[in-house]
Amino acid sequence: MKPAGVVRKVDQLGRIVLPKSLRKRYQMNEGDPVEILVQGDHIILERYRPRCVFCGSMEEVKEFKDRYLCEPCMNEMGQLHNR
Ligand SMILES: [Zn+2]
């Protein structure tokens, strides 16, 4: 992790404006979901990507009945059905 060279003040509602240059660089557009992650003393912003409800994986995730499942978990469920 390295400093982006930007210092911003948090407003009274807890908001921080992300500089346009960073939004452009990380392709964050108005209305895009952003996930807030924490790691020790750090707060990390990441473009939101759905996670599998069972294993937390972000790879090969597909929507199924308003939930997200990864391909391996989906296959495992399929195998349970065939037992
Ligand atoms: Zn999974």
XYZ file of N, CA and C and ligand atoms in Angstrom:
250
model
N 0.837 -1.190 0.000
C 0.000 0.000 0.000
C 0.875 1.244 0.000
N 0.529 2.228 -0.845
C 1.308 3.472 -0.862
C 0.369 4.676 -0.854
N 0.831 5.818 -0.331
C -0.028 7.006 -0.285
C -0.393 7.464 -1.694
N -1.639 7.938 -1.852
C -2.080 8.445 -3.155
C -1.738 9.919 -3.295
N -1.123 10.495 -2.259
C -0.737 11.910 -2.320
C -1.917 12.852 -2.135
N -2.961 12.368 -1.491
C -4.171 13.176 -1.315
C -4.583 13.138 0.145
N -4.883 14.300 0.715
C -5.426 14.374 2.070
C -6.775 15.064 1.972
N -7.785 14.445 2.485
C -9.136 15.017 2.451
C -9.698 15.013 3.866
N -10.601 15.966 4.142
C -11.241 16.015 5.453
C -12.590 15.320 5.384
N -12.927 14.621 6.448
C -14.223 13.968 6.563
C -15.236 15.050 6.936
N -16.391 15.094 6.245
C -17.378 16.124 6.580
C -18.247 15.660 7.748
N -19.204 16.510 8.153
C -19.980 16.199 9.361
C -20.850 14.953 9.222
N -21.101 14.507 7.984
C -21.872 13.283 7.773
C -20.967 12.069 7.555
N -19.666 12.268 7.668
C -18.716 11.158 7.516
C -18.289 10.925 6.079
N -18.634 11.849 5.187
C -18.311 11.656 3.770
C -16.925 12.179 3.417
N -16.340 11.541 2.427
C -15.052 11.973 1.876
C -15.218 11.978 0.357
N -14.747 13.020 -0.298
C -14.821 13.049 -1.755
C -13.563 12.401 -2.312
N -13.757 11.403 -3.183
C -12.617 10.786 -3.857
C -12.214 11.688 -5.013
N -10.927 12.039 -5.102
C -10.488 12.910 -6.194
C -10.848 12.306 -7.561
N -11.209 13.184 -8.486
C -11.604 12.752 -9.826
C -10.537 11.872 -10.469
N -9.261 12.237 -10.252
C -8.172 11.473 -10.872
C -8.172 10.018 -10.393
N -8.487 9.815 -9.105
C -8.536 8.442 -8.583
C -9.768 7.697 -9.094
N -10.905 8.423 -9.148
C -12.134 7.790 -9.666
C -11.932 7.348 -11.105
N -11.250 8.196 -11.863
C -11.009 7.884 -13.274
C -10.048 6.692 -13.380
N -8.977 6.744 -12.603
C -7.965 5.695 -12.656
C -8.526 4.332 -12.256
N -9.439 4.335 -11.254
C -9.989 3.067 -10.777
C -11.401 2.804 -11.306
N -11.772 3.559 -12.336
C -13.056 3.401 -13.025
C -14.236 3.319 -12.059
N -14.294 4.291 -11.152
C -15.415 4.391 -10.225
C -16.336 5.483 -10.745
N -17.537 5.076 -11.139
C -18.487 6.034 -11.675
C -19.622 6.253 -10.690
N -20.351 7.349 -10.887
C -21.468 7.677 -10.012
C -22.428 6.488 -9.934
N -22.804 6.106 -8.725
C -23.762 5.019 -8.534
C -23.108 3.647 -8.418
N -21.814 3.542 -8.704
C -21.132 2.245 -8.592
C -21.061 1.813 -7.126
N -21.337 0.537 -6.835
C -21.207 0.075 -5.461
C -19.737 -0.063 -5.066
N -19.413 0.410 -3.879
C -18.044 0.348 -3.364
C -18.093 -0.376 -2.027
N -17.222 -1.347 -1.858
C -17.191 -2.092 -0.606
C -16.096 -1.525 0.296
N -16.396 -1.436 1.590
C -15.427 -0.927 2.563
C -14.845 -2.116 3.310
N -13.535 -2.275 3.216
C -12.841 -3.373 3.883
C -11.939 -2.789 4.960
N -11.666 -3.545 5.990
C -10.732 -3.083 7.010
C -9.618 -4.101 7.174
N -8.430 -3.588 7.433
C -7.257 -4.443 7.636
C -6.367 -3.732 8.650
N -6.390 -4.216 9.875
C -5.621 -3.556 10.929
C -6.096 -2.121 11.087
N -5.186 -1.154 10.920
C -5.511 0.268 11.055
C -5.984 0.886 9.749
N -6.143 0.073 8.709
C -6.456 0.616 7.386
C -7.905 0.393 6.982
N -8.456 1.380 6.302
C -9.780 1.275 5.686
C -9.523 1.251 4.188
N -10.013 0.213 3.537
C -9.747 0.027 2.110
C -11.054 0.097 1.328
N -11.059 0.852 0.242
C -12.226 0.932 -0.634
C -11.973 0.058 -1.850
N -12.971 -0.726 -2.206
C -12.821 -1.613 -3.351
C -14.105 -1.597 -4.155
N -13.974 -1.654 -5.477
C -15.167 -1.796 -6.294
C -15.880 -3.063 -5.844
N -17.176 -2.977 -5.597
C -17.903 -4.130 -5.066
C -18.005 -5.241 -6.098
N -17.661 -6.431 -5.663
C -17.857 -7.638 -6.483
C -18.573 -8.626 -5.584
N -19.656 -9.229 -6.064
C -20.408 -10.163 -5.230
C -19.573 -11.367 -4.809
N -19.856 -11.858 -3.600
C -19.164 -13.030 -3.060
C -20.141 -14.194 -2.946
N -19.625 -15.389 -3.009
C -20.422 -16.599 -2.831
C -20.954 -16.636 -1.389
N -22.250 -16.894 -1.225
C -22.842 -16.920 0.120
C -22.284 -18.064 0.966
N -21.761 -19.102 0.339
C -21.258 -20.250 1.097
C -19.775 -20.140 1.452
N -18.929 -19.840 0.481
C -17.481 -19.877 0.758
C -16.814 -18.501 0.719
N -17.528 -17.474 0.275
C -16.953 -16.127 0.243
C -16.100 -15.842 -0.980
N -15.983 -16.803 -1.884
C -15.174 -16.614 -3.090
C -15.764 -15.536 -3.996
N -14.884 -14.831 -4.721
C -15.338 -13.816 -5.674
C -15.138 -14.301 -7.107
N -14.666 -15.536 -7.236
C -14.395 -16.098 -8.570
C -15.596 -16.906 -9.057
N -15.872 -16.825 -10.331
C -16.932 -17.608 -10.982
C -18.275 -17.513 -10.245
N -18.609 -16.317 -9.769
C -19.839 -16.120 -8.992
C -21.013 -15.811 -9.923
N -22.107 -16.514 -9.709
C -23.319 -16.292 -10.498
C -24.500 -16.030 -9.575
N -25.465 -15.243 -10.084
C -26.648 -14.934 -9.292
C -27.652 -16.066 -9.417
N -28.224 -16.464 -8.284
C -29.243 -17.511 -8.265
C -30.262 -17.144 -7.192
N -31.482 -16.890 -7.605
C -32.557 -16.513 -6.689
C -32.137 -15.403 -5.711
N -31.645 -14.302 -6.264
C -31.222 -13.124 -5.503
C -30.045 -13.365 -4.551
N -29.343 -14.470 -4.723
C -28.142 -14.743 -3.929
C -27.001 -15.013 -4.909
N -25.770 -14.978 -4.407
C -24.626 -15.254 -5.265
C -23.942 -16.545 -4.834
N -23.668 -17.367 -5.814
C -23.014 -18.655 -5.572
C -21.853 -18.809 -6.553
N -20.774 -19.447 -6.082
C -19.674 -19.698 -7.009
C -19.920 -21.043 -7.690
N -19.265 -21.196 -8.810
C -19.408 -22.407 -9.618
C -19.082 -23.676 -8.805
N -17.947 -23.738 -8.072
C -17.648 -24.953 -7.300
C -18.734 -25.284 -6.266
N -19.279 -24.297 -5.557
C -20.338 -24.553 -4.571
C -21.614 -25.020 -5.268
N -21.870 -24.419 -6.441
C -23.047 -24.813 -7.211
C -22.920 -26.285 -7.628
N -21.719 -26.676 -8.056
C -21.473 -28.077 -8.443
C -21.628 -29.009 -7.249
N -21.103 -28.584 -6.080
C -21.223 -29.394 -4.874
C -22.688 -29.614 -4.513
N -23.485 -28.562 -4.640
C -24.916 -28.690 -4.352
C -25.571 -29.664 -5.311
N -25.156 -29.615 -6.559
C -25.682 -30.524 -7.571
C -25.382 -31.971 -7.211
N -24.161 -32.207 -6.683
C -23.765 -33.570 -6.294
C -24.570 -34.056 -5.108
N -24.931 -33.166 -4.155
C -25.751 -33.547 -3.021
C -27.101 -34.077 -3.501
N -27.630 -33.408 -4.502
C -28.938 -33.780 -5.039
C -28.923 -35.177 -5.639
N -27.775 -35.579 -6.195
C -27.669 -36.876 -6.874
C -27.296 -38.039 -5.972
N -27.148 -37.801 -4.644
C -26.758 -38.883 -3.744
C -27.908 -39.857 -3.494
Zn -18.630 -20.867 -3.038
